Coordinates of C-alpha atoms and ligand atoms in Angstrom, one line a residue:
Chain J
M1 CA 88.2 92.5 102.8
K2 CA 86.9 95.9 102.0
P3 CA 87.2 97.3 105.6
I4 CA 91.0 96.7 105.6
N5 CA 91.3 98.4 102.3
A6 CA 89.3 101.4 103.4
A7 CA 91.2 101.7 106.7
V8 CA 94.6 101.8 104.9
V9 CA 93.5 104.4 102.4
D10 CA 92.1 106.3 105.3
L11 CA 95.4 106.1 107.2
K12 CA 97.3 107.4 104.2
Q13 CA 94.8 110.2 103.8
L14 CA 95.6 111.4 107.3
D15 CA 99.1 112.2 106.1
L16 CA 97.6 113.9 103.1
L17 CA 95.5 116.2 105.3
A18 CA 98.8 117.6 106.6
D19 CA 99.4 119.3 103.2
G20 CA 96.8 122.0 104.1
D21 CA 97.9 125.6 104.7
S22 CA 95.7 126.8 107.5
S23 CA 97.1 128.8 110.4
I24 CA 97.5 125.6 112.3
H25 CA 99.3 123.7 109.5
T26 CA 101.9 126.4 109.2
L27 CA 102.8 126.5 112.9
D28 CA 106.2 125.0 113.7
S29 CA 105.7 121.3 114.3
R30 CA 107.5 121.4 117.7
A31 CA 104.9 123.7 119.1
K32 CA 102.1 121.3 118.1
V33 CA 103.9 118.3 119.4
L34 CA 104.5 120.0 122.8
V35 CA 100.9 121.1 123.1
T36 CA 99.7 117.6 122.3
L37 CA 102.0 116.2 125.0
V38 CA 100.8 118.7 127.6
F39 CA 97.2 117.9 126.6
I40 CA 97.7 114.1 126.9
V41 CA 99.5 114.4 130.2
S42 CA 96.8 116.6 131.6
V43 CA 94.0 114.3 130.5
V44 CA 95.7 111.1 131.5
S45 CA 96.7 112.2 134.9
F46 CA 93.1 112.7 136.1
D47 CA 91.7 110.4 138.7
R48 CA 90.2 107.1 137.3
Y49 CA 86.6 108.0 138.3
E50 CA 86.7 111.5 136.8
I51 CA 84.3 112.3 133.9
I52 CA 82.8 115.8 134.4
R53 CA 86.1 117.7 134.6
L54 CA 87.3 115.9 131.5
L55 CA 84.5 117.4 129.3
P56 CA 85.9 120.9 128.9
F57 CA 89.0 119.4 127.3
F58 CA 86.9 118.6 124.2
V59 CA 87.4 122.3 123.4
Y60 CA 90.8 121.6 122.1
P61 CA 90.0 119.1 119.4
A62 CA 86.9 121.1 118.4
V63 CA 88.8 124.3 118.0
I64 CA 91.7 122.8 116.0
I65 CA 89.3 120.8 113.7
V66 CA 87.6 124.1 112.9
L67 CA 90.7 126.2 112.5
A68 CA 92.6 123.6 110.4
S69 CA 89.4 122.7 108.5
L70 CA 89.9 119.0 109.1
P71 CA 87.0 116.9 108.0
P72 CA 85.2 116.2 111.4
L73 CA 83.4 113.1 110.1
Y74 CA 86.7 111.6 109.0
I75 CA 88.3 112.1 112.4
A76 CA 85.2 110.7 114.1
R77 CA 85.4 107.6 111.9
K78 CA 89.1 107.1 112.8
I79 CA 88.3 107.3 116.5
A80 CA 85.4 104.9 116.1
L81 CA 87.9 102.5 114.6
V82 CA 89.9 102.4 117.8
S83 CA 87.1 102.5 120.3
P84 CA 86.4 98.8 120.3
F85 CA 89.9 98.2 121.6
I86 CA 89.4 100.6 124.4
I87 CA 86.1 99.1 125.4
M88 CA 87.8 95.7 125.5
V89 CA 90.4 97.1 127.9
G90 CA 87.8 98.6 130.2
L91 CA 85.2 95.8 129.8
F92 CA 85.9 94.1 133.1
N93 CA 85.8 97.3 135.3
P94 CA 82.0 97.1 135.9
L95 CA 82.3 93.5 136.9
F96 CA 85.1 93.9 139.4
D97 CA 84.3 97.3 140.8
R98 CA 80.7 97.2 142.1
D99 CA 80.9 99.8 144.8
V100 CA 78.1 102.4 144.3
L101 CA 79.6 105.7 143.5
Y102 CA 76.6 107.8 142.4
Q103 CA 72.9 107.5 143.0
I104 CA 70.5 109.1 140.5
G105 CA 67.0 108.5 141.7
Q106 CA 66.6 104.7 141.8
V107 CA 69.6 104.0 139.5
E108 CA 72.9 103.2 141.2
I109 CA 76.0 103.8 139.2
S110 CA 79.0 101.7 140.3
G111 CA 82.6 102.7 140.4
G112 CA 83.3 100.2 137.6
W113 CA 80.9 101.8 135.1
T114 CA 82.2 105.2 136.1
S115 CA 85.8 104.2 135.4
L116 CA 84.8 102.6 132.1
F117 CA 83.2 105.8 130.9
S118 CA 86.1 107.8 132.2
L119 CA 88.5 105.6 130.3
L120 CA 86.4 106.0 127.2
T121 CA 86.4 109.8 127.5
R122 CA 90.1 110.0 128.1
S123 CA 90.8 107.7 125.2
L124 CA 88.6 109.8 122.9
L125 CA 90.4 112.9 123.9
T126 CA 94.0 111.5 123.6
V127 CA 93.3 109.6 120.4
S128 CA 91.7 112.6 118.7
A129 CA 94.6 114.8 119.9
A130 CA 97.0 112.3 118.2
F131 CA 95.1 112.2 115.0
I132 CA 94.8 115.9 114.9
L133 CA 98.5 116.2 115.4
V134 CA 99.3 114.0 112.5
G135 CA 96.6 115.5 110.4
T136 CA 97.9 119.0 110.8
T137 CA 101.6 118.2 110.8
G138 CA 102.3 114.9 108.9
F139 CA 104.0 111.9 110.4
T140 CA 107.5 112.8 109.1
A141 CA 107.3 116.3 110.5
V142 CA 106.2 114.9 113.9
C143 CA 109.3 112.6 113.9
Q144 CA 111.4 115.5 112.9
A145 CA 110.0 117.7 115.7
L146 CA 110.6 114.9 118.3
Q147 CA 114.2 114.8 117.1
R148 CA 114.6 118.5 117.2
L149 CA 113.2 118.4 120.8
G150 CA 116.0 116.1 121.8
T151 CA 114.6 112.6 121.2
P152 CA 117.5 110.3 120.1
Q153 CA 117.6 109.7 116.4
I154 CA 117.5 106.0 116.7
F155 CA 114.1 106.3 118.3
T156 CA 112.6 108.7 115.9
V157 CA 113.8 106.8 112.8
Q158 CA 112.3 103.6 114.3
L159 CA 109.1 105.4 114.8
L160 CA 109.1 106.6 111.2
F161 CA 109.8 103.1 109.9
L162 CA 107.1 101.6 112.1
H163 CA 104.6 104.0 110.5
R164 CA 105.9 103.0 107.0
Y165 CA 105.8 99.3 108.0
I166 CA 102.2 99.5 109.0
L167 CA 101.3 101.1 105.7
V168 CA 103.2 98.5 103.8
L169 CA 101.6 95.7 105.8
A170 CA 98.2 97.0 105.2
D171 CA 98.9 97.3 101.5
E172 CA 100.2 93.8 101.2
T173 CA 97.3 92.5 103.3
D174 CA 94.9 94.1 100.9
R175 CA 96.6 92.7 97.8
A176 CA 96.9 89.2 99.2
S177 CA 93.3 89.0 100.5
R178 CA 92.1 90.3 97.1
A179 CA 94.0 87.6 95.3
R180 CA 92.6 85.0 97.7
E181 CA 89.1 86.2 97.4
L182 CA 89.3 86.2 93.6
R183 CA 90.3 82.5 93.6
S184 CA 88.0 81.2 96.3
C185 CA 85.0 81.4 94.0
G186 CA 82.7 83.1 96.4
K187 CA 83.3 80.6 99.2
K188 CA 85.1 81.5 102.3
G189 CA 88.4 80.4 100.8
L190 CA 89.7 77.4 102.6
G191 CA 88.8 78.9 105.9
V192 CA 91.3 78.8 108.7
T193 CA 93.8 76.6 107.0
S194 CA 94.4 79.0 104.1
F195 CA 94.3 81.9 106.5
G196 CA 97.2 80.6 108.5
S197 CA 99.5 80.3 105.5
L198 CA 98.2 83.6 104.2
T199 CA 99.3 85.3 107.3
G200 CA 102.7 83.7 107.3
H201 CA 103.2 84.6 103.7
L202 CA 102.1 88.1 104.4
L203 CA 104.5 88.7 107.1
L204 CA 107.4 87.5 104.9
R205 CA 106.2 89.6 102.0
T206 CA 105.8 92.7 104.1
W207 CA 109.2 92.2 105.6
L208 CA 110.8 91.9 102.1
Q209 CA 108.8 94.9 100.8
A210 CA 109.7 97.0 103.7
D211 CA 113.3 96.0 103.2
R212 CA 113.2 97.0 99.5
I213 CA 111.7 100.4 100.4
H214 CA 114.4 100.9 103.0
T215 CA 116.9 100.1 100.2
A216 CA 115.2 102.6 97.9
M217 CA 115.5 105.3 100.7
L218 CA 119.1 104.5 101.2
A219 CA 119.7 104.6 97.5
R220 CA 118.4 108.2 97.5
G221 CA 120.7 109.3 100.2
F222 CA 118.7 108.8 103.4
T223 CA 121.0 109.0 106.4
G224 CA 118.5 109.1 109.2
R225 CA 118.0 112.9 108.9
F226 CA 114.5 114.1 108.3
H227 CA 113.8 116.7 105.7
V228 CA 110.5 118.3 105.6
S229 CA 109.5 120.6 102.7
R230 CA 107.7 123.1 105.0
Q231 CA 110.4 125.3 106.5
S232 CA 109.5 126.8 109.8
C233 CA 111.0 128.3 113.0
F234 CA 109.8 128.6 116.5
G235 CA 108.6 132.2 116.6
A236 CA 106.2 134.4 118.6
N237 CA 103.1 132.6 117.1
E238 CA 104.4 129.3 118.2
L239 CA 105.2 130.6 121.7
L240 CA 101.7 132.1 122.0
Y241 CA 100.1 128.8 120.8
L242 CA 102.1 126.7 123.2
L243 CA 101.6 129.0 126.2
G244 CA 97.9 129.6 125.5
W245 CA 96.9 126.0 125.3
S246 CA 99.3 124.8 128.1
L247 CA 97.9 127.4 130.5
L248 CA 94.3 126.3 129.6
F249 CA 95.1 122.6 130.0
I250 CA 96.9 123.1 133.3
S251 CA 94.3 125.3 134.8
L252 CA 91.6 122.8 133.7
R253 CA 93.6 120.1 135.2
T254 CA 94.3 121.8 138.5
A255 CA 90.7 122.8 138.6
T256 CA 91.1 126.6 139.1
L257 CA 89.1 127.2 135.9
S258 CA 86.4 124.7 136.3
D259 CA 86.0 125.8 139.9
T260 CA 85.4 129.4 138.8
I261 CA 83.0 128.3 136.1
G262 CA 81.3 126.0 138.6
A263 CA 81.1 128.8 141.1
L264 CA 79.4 131.0 138.4
F265 CA 76.7 128.4 137.9
S266 CA 76.0 127.6 141.5
Chain P
M1 CA 136.4 111.3 83.9
S2 CA 137.3 107.9 85.3
H3 CA 134.4 108.6 87.7
H4 CA 131.9 107.1 85.4
I5 CA 133.5 103.7 84.9
V6 CA 131.5 100.7 86.1
E7 CA 133.5 97.5 86.6
A8 CA 132.4 94.0 87.8
R9 CA 135.0 91.4 88.5
N10 CA 134.2 87.7 88.9
L11 CA 130.9 88.6 90.4
Q12 CA 128.8 85.8 92.0
H13 CA 125.6 86.0 93.9
I14 CA 123.9 83.2 95.7
Y15 CA 120.5 84.0 97.4
P16 CA 120.0 82.8 100.9
D17 CA 117.8 79.9 99.6
G18 CA 120.7 78.6 97.6
T19 CA 119.7 79.9 94.2
I20 CA 122.8 80.8 92.2
A21 CA 121.5 83.9 90.4
I22 CA 124.9 85.1 89.1
K23 CA 127.9 83.1 88.3
D24 CA 131.3 84.7 87.6
V25 CA 130.3 87.8 85.7
S26 CA 132.9 90.3 84.7
F27 CA 132.6 93.4 82.5
R28 CA 133.9 97.0 82.3
I29 CA 131.7 99.8 81.2
T30 CA 133.5 103.1 80.5
H31 CA 132.4 106.7 80.6
G32 CA 129.5 107.7 78.4
E33 CA 128.8 104.2 77.2
S34 CA 125.2 103.1 76.9
V35 CA 124.9 99.4 77.6
A36 CA 121.9 97.1 77.5
I37 CA 121.8 93.9 79.6
I38 CA 119.3 91.5 78.0
G39 CA 118.3 88.0 78.8
A40 CA 115.3 85.7 79.4
N41 CA 113.2 85.9 82.5
G42 CA 115.2 84.8 85.6
A43 CA 118.5 85.2 83.8
G44 CA 119.7 87.3 86.6
K45 CA 119.5 90.8 85.2
S46 CA 117.8 92.5 88.1
T47 CA 120.1 90.7 90.5
L48 CA 123.1 92.0 88.6
L49 CA 121.8 95.6 88.5
Q50 CA 121.1 95.6 92.2
H51 CA 124.8 95.0 92.9
L52 CA 125.8 98.2 91.1
N53 CA 124.6 100.5 93.9
G54 CA 125.0 98.1 96.7
C55 CA 121.4 97.0 97.2
L56 CA 122.8 93.5 97.1
Y57 CA 126.2 92.4 98.2
P58 CA 128.1 90.0 96.0
T59 CA 128.7 86.5 97.5
S60 CA 132.2 86.8 95.9
G61 CA 133.9 89.1 93.5
Q62 CA 133.9 92.9 93.4
I63 CA 132.3 96.0 92.0
R64 CA 134.2 99.2 91.2
I65 CA 132.6 102.5 90.4
G66 CA 135.3 104.8 89.1
D67 CA 138.3 104.2 91.2
T68 CA 136.3 103.2 94.3
L69 CA 135.7 99.7 95.4
L70 CA 132.2 99.2 96.6
T71 CA 132.3 98.5 100.3
K72 CA 130.2 99.4 103.3
S73 CA 132.3 102.6 103.8
T74 CA 132.1 103.8 100.2
L75 CA 128.4 103.0 99.9
P76 CA 127.1 106.5 100.5
D77 CA 129.4 108.0 97.9
I78 CA 128.5 105.3 95.4
R79 CA 124.8 105.8 95.9
R80 CA 125.2 109.5 95.2
T81 CA 126.9 108.6 91.9
V82 CA 124.7 105.7 90.7
G83 CA 121.0 106.4 90.3
M84 CA 118.9 103.3 90.2
V85 CA 115.4 102.8 88.9
F86 CA 113.9 99.5 90.1
Q87 CA 111.9 97.1 88.1
Y88 CA 108.8 97.6 90.2
P89 CA 107.9 101.2 91.0
D90 CA 106.1 100.2 94.1
D91 CA 109.5 99.4 95.6
Q92 CA 110.6 102.9 94.9
L93 CA 107.8 105.2 95.9
F94 CA 107.1 105.7 99.6
M95 CA 106.2 109.3 100.4
P96 CA 102.6 110.6 100.8
T97 CA 102.7 112.7 97.5
V98 CA 104.5 112.5 94.2
F99 CA 106.1 115.9 94.9
E100 CA 107.5 114.8 98.2
D101 CA 108.7 111.5 96.8
V102 CA 110.6 113.2 94.0
A103 CA 112.0 115.8 96.5
F104 CA 113.2 113.1 98.9
G105 CA 116.5 112.5 97.2
P106 CA 117.4 116.2 96.5
L107 CA 116.5 117.1 100.1
N108 CA 118.9 114.5 101.3
Q109 CA 121.5 116.1 99.0
G110 CA 120.9 119.3 100.9
L111 CA 118.7 121.2 98.4
S112 CA 115.9 123.4 99.7
G113 CA 113.6 126.3 98.8
S114 CA 113.3 127.3 95.2
D115 CA 116.3 125.2 94.1
L116 CA 114.4 122.1 95.3
E117 CA 111.2 123.2 93.7
E118 CA 113.0 123.8 90.4
R119 CA 114.8 120.4 90.5
V120 CA 111.6 118.5 91.2
T121 CA 109.6 120.3 88.6
E122 CA 112.2 119.7 86.0
A123 CA 112.5 116.0 86.8
L124 CA 108.7 115.7 86.6
T125 CA 108.4 117.6 83.4
R126 CA 111.1 115.5 81.7
V127 CA 109.0 112.4 82.3
G128 CA 105.7 114.2 81.5
A129 CA 104.3 113.8 85.0
E130 CA 104.2 117.4 86.3
H131 CA 100.4 117.2 86.5
L132 CA 100.6 114.4 89.0
R133 CA 102.6 116.3 91.6
I134 CA 100.0 116.5 94.3
K135 CA 98.7 113.0 93.8
P136 CA 99.6 110.2 96.3
P137 CA 101.7 107.6 94.5
Y138 CA 99.4 104.8 95.4
H139 CA 96.6 106.4 93.3
L140 CA 98.6 106.4 90.1
S141 CA 98.3 104.0 87.2
G142 CA 101.1 101.5 86.6
G143 CA 102.8 103.6 83.8
E144 CA 102.4 106.8 85.8
K145 CA 104.1 105.2 88.8
K146 CA 106.9 104.1 86.5
R147 CA 107.4 107.6 85.2
V148 CA 107.4 109.1 88.7
A149 CA 109.9 106.5 89.8
I150 CA 112.2 107.5 87.0
A151 CA 111.7 111.2 88.0
T152 CA 112.8 110.4 91.5
V153 CA 116.1 109.2 90.2
L154 CA 116.6 112.0 87.6
A155 CA 116.0 114.6 90.3
M156 CA 119.2 113.5 92.0
S157 CA 121.2 114.1 88.8
P158 CA 123.2 110.9 89.0
D159 CA 126.5 110.4 87.1
I160 CA 125.6 106.9 86.2
L161 CA 122.0 105.9 85.4
V162 CA 121.0 102.3 86.1
M163 CA 117.5 101.2 85.1
D164 CA 115.7 97.9 85.4
E165 CA 113.2 97.6 82.5
P166 CA 112.5 101.3 82.2
T167 CA 109.9 101.0 79.4
S168 CA 107.9 98.1 80.8
G169 CA 104.3 99.2 81.2
L170 CA 104.7 102.5 79.4
D171 CA 102.4 103.6 76.6
P172 CA 104.0 104.2 73.1
F173 CA 104.2 107.9 73.6
S174 CA 105.8 107.7 77.0
R175 CA 108.2 105.1 75.7
R176 CA 109.4 107.5 72.9
Q177 CA 109.6 110.3 75.5
L178 CA 111.8 108.1 77.7
M179 CA 114.0 107.0 74.8
A180 CA 114.5 110.7 73.9
L181 CA 115.4 111.4 77.5
L182 CA 117.9 108.6 77.6
L183 CA 119.5 109.7 74.4
E184 CA 119.9 113.1 76.0
F185 CA 121.6 111.7 79.1
K186 CA 125.2 111.8 78.1
H187 CA 126.7 110.0 81.1
T188 CA 127.1 106.3 81.5
K189 CA 123.8 104.4 81.4
I190 CA 123.1 100.8 81.9
F191 CA 119.7 99.2 81.6
T192 CA 117.9 95.9 81.2
S193 CA 115.0 95.5 78.8
H194 CA 112.9 93.1 77.0
D195 CA 112.2 95.9 74.5
L196 CA 114.9 95.0 72.0
D197 CA 113.9 97.7 69.5
M198 CA 114.7 100.2 72.2
V199 CA 118.0 98.5 72.8
L200 CA 118.8 98.7 69.1
D201 CA 118.1 102.4 69.0
L202 CA 119.8 103.4 72.2
C203 CA 122.8 101.1 72.9
Q204 CA 125.9 100.6 71.0
R205 CA 126.8 97.7 73.3
T206 CA 124.8 94.8 74.6
I207 CA 125.5 92.1 77.2
I208 CA 123.5 88.9 77.0
L209 CA 123.0 87.2 80.3
H210 CA 121.8 83.6 80.4
N211 CA 121.4 81.5 83.6
G212 CA 123.6 84.0 85.5
M213 CA 126.5 83.9 83.0
I214 CA 127.5 86.3 80.3
M215 CA 126.9 84.6 76.9
A216 CA 127.9 87.6 74.8
D217 CA 129.2 91.1 75.2
G218 CA 129.7 93.3 72.1
P219 CA 128.3 95.7 69.6
T220 CA 124.5 95.5 69.6
D221 CA 124.0 95.1 65.8
E222 CA 126.4 92.2 65.7
I223 CA 124.7 90.4 68.5
F224 CA 121.3 90.8 67.0
K225 CA 122.5 89.4 63.7
N226 CA 123.6 86.1 65.5
D227 CA 120.5 84.0 65.2
T228 CA 121.9 80.9 66.9
L229 CA 123.2 82.9 69.9
L230 CA 119.8 84.6 70.3
A231 CA 117.9 81.3 70.1
A232 CA 120.2 79.7 72.6
C233 CA 119.5 82.5 75.1
R234 CA 115.7 82.4 74.6
L235 CA 115.8 85.7 72.7
E236 CA 114.5 87.0 69.4
K237 CA 115.6 89.7 66.9
P238 CA 114.1 93.1 67.4
L239 CA 111.0 93.5 65.3
S240 CA 112.6 96.2 63.2
M241 CA 115.2 93.7 62.1
Q242 CA 112.7 91.0 61.3
G243 CA 111.1 92.5 58.2
C244 CA 107.3 93.0 58.3
P245 CA 105.5 90.1 56.7
L246 CA 102.4 92.3 56.0
C247 CA 104.3 95.0 54.2
S248 CA 106.4 92.6 52.2
A249 CA 103.3 90.7 51.1
D250 CA 101.8 94.1 50.2
C251 CA 104.9 95.0 48.1
A252 CA 104.8 91.7 46.3
T253 CA 101.2 92.0 45.2
K254 CA 101.3 95.6 44.1
P255 CA 102.4 96.0 40.5
G256 CA 105.1 98.6 39.8
N257 CA 106.9 98.1 43.2
Ligands
LIG301 N1 115.2 87.0 96.9 C1 115.4 85.9 96.2 N2 115.6 84.7 96.8 C2 115.9 83.6 96.0 N3 116.0 83.6 94.7 C3 115.8 84.8 94.0 C4 115.5 86.0 94.7 N4 115.3 87.0 93.8 C5 115.5 86.4 92.6 N5 115.8 85.1 92.7 C6 116.1 84.1 91.7 O1 117.2 84.6 91.0 C7 117.1 84.4 89.6 C8 117.4 85.7 88.9 O2 116.3 86.6 89.2 P1 116.3 88.1 88.6 O3 115.2 88.8 89.3 O4 117.6 88.7 88.6 O5 115.8 87.8 87.0 P2 115.6 88.8 85.8 O6 116.7 88.5 84.8 O7 115.6 90.2 86.3 O8 114.2 88.4 85.3 P3 113.0 89.2 84.7 O9 113.3 89.4 83.2 O10 111.8 88.3 84.8 O11 112.9 90.5 85.4 C9 115.7 83.8 89.3 O12 115.9 82.4 89.1 C10 115.0 84.1 90.6 O13 114.1 83.0 90.9
LIG302 MG1 114.1 91.6 86.5

């Protein structure tokens, strides 16, 4: 079960990336959360057949990856991990939507294929934005920012616990599957039958473990308030960051910018 | 300071599956006492300890810390007073780095900036783990995890220290270091251990738990002299009280000794 193991360690490493101290890392987390929200809304709100006008949005992840010196390969691998799910979601588009939308020479491109690619592009953009947010801010700080922006505490604490729970589940999965592997003598274990009980066992174990960790948090005075070691406030830099990116995204979305660029080339 | 008194009255705990882990346990531990709770595997030691800061609720009976009865409403106060180190460090460490993990408690207590930094560094230094501060807890060795788990509790400067098998998995040097640290801690401390030599060194008082009941509660040296009691509770004398067969054989063969 190597892939699971690797994925977990990777997921944890994402949080570790947030320890950096680049100019992006030190920005107030609220500014980064807001920019990410504007980015996602702009990208998602495009028409379902749109591809070309989505492309300029890749500037944002590219710039942040460079400025925050995040490992690009690592982010790419993370995104590759989720892309099968996206393809699954959009898989039937080409089957159902056969109207020809573009004609390039002899090749006809149907609306279904176009919308599948559009979906892929949009997912790539939003997923990378989310990873970049966590990688430059840290999950706890993201939750804290959401709370400071007015999200109810019950929601942000749930979010934090969900994140913890996934890590714990992955950890337990890894341990259980290793134990199973070691005692299945190179065979596939007992196949499906042992897999069923393994899963049930796992869910129980994870639940108990998550409960114990919750107890440990309570025992150390956790009251639902987030504390982040990096102190920051919303200053001029944050305002500039927020306004700059938001303006860019909104003008890209409302086409004023791409029209001007388009006009330059035509 | 009556604050540091720990009292259990007719404590009973039945797990949801029907296991009776603790039956009618009562004791009173006063300020500054150092008490060991020993017993065989499954005797109920961990279950008992987890009642002391409200991680488990008694099926019947009560716990008092100082003058306060442990209830849902007094729980936050009691958790501030009682610092608890769990048997398995994996249950205790949950933040992305060691530093953040140790800082978690103090942050909740309202510390920040250089005070926080100082508190965390001090706690880590006391367990000899300051070089691990930037590591993620899941990359530590078993003993290192244990030391960091102890630091997370020390960093909160509790009035009462409760530890479940603090020396299990530690190398001899760390074990000595921890024993010195515990000697230094002048407030009430309660711990379970299978390391009976440590118990002999650190605790004036010992409670033997067997099948969820208290079989003995008294001065440590007296309890360890009682062979029949120890055998009945699946325990053995500490090694230091057993006399070393190798050395005594040595002495017998060497002339002039
Ligand atoms: N969550 C649980 N549900 C049901 N039974 C439990 C649970 N946890 C522990 N027990 C049972 O309660 C009894 C006491 O367990 P406990 O963990 O307190 O033992 P212990 O004295 O700490 O042992 P050890 O020296 O091995 O740590 C055991 O018989 C155990 O099987
Ligand atoms: Mg135990």
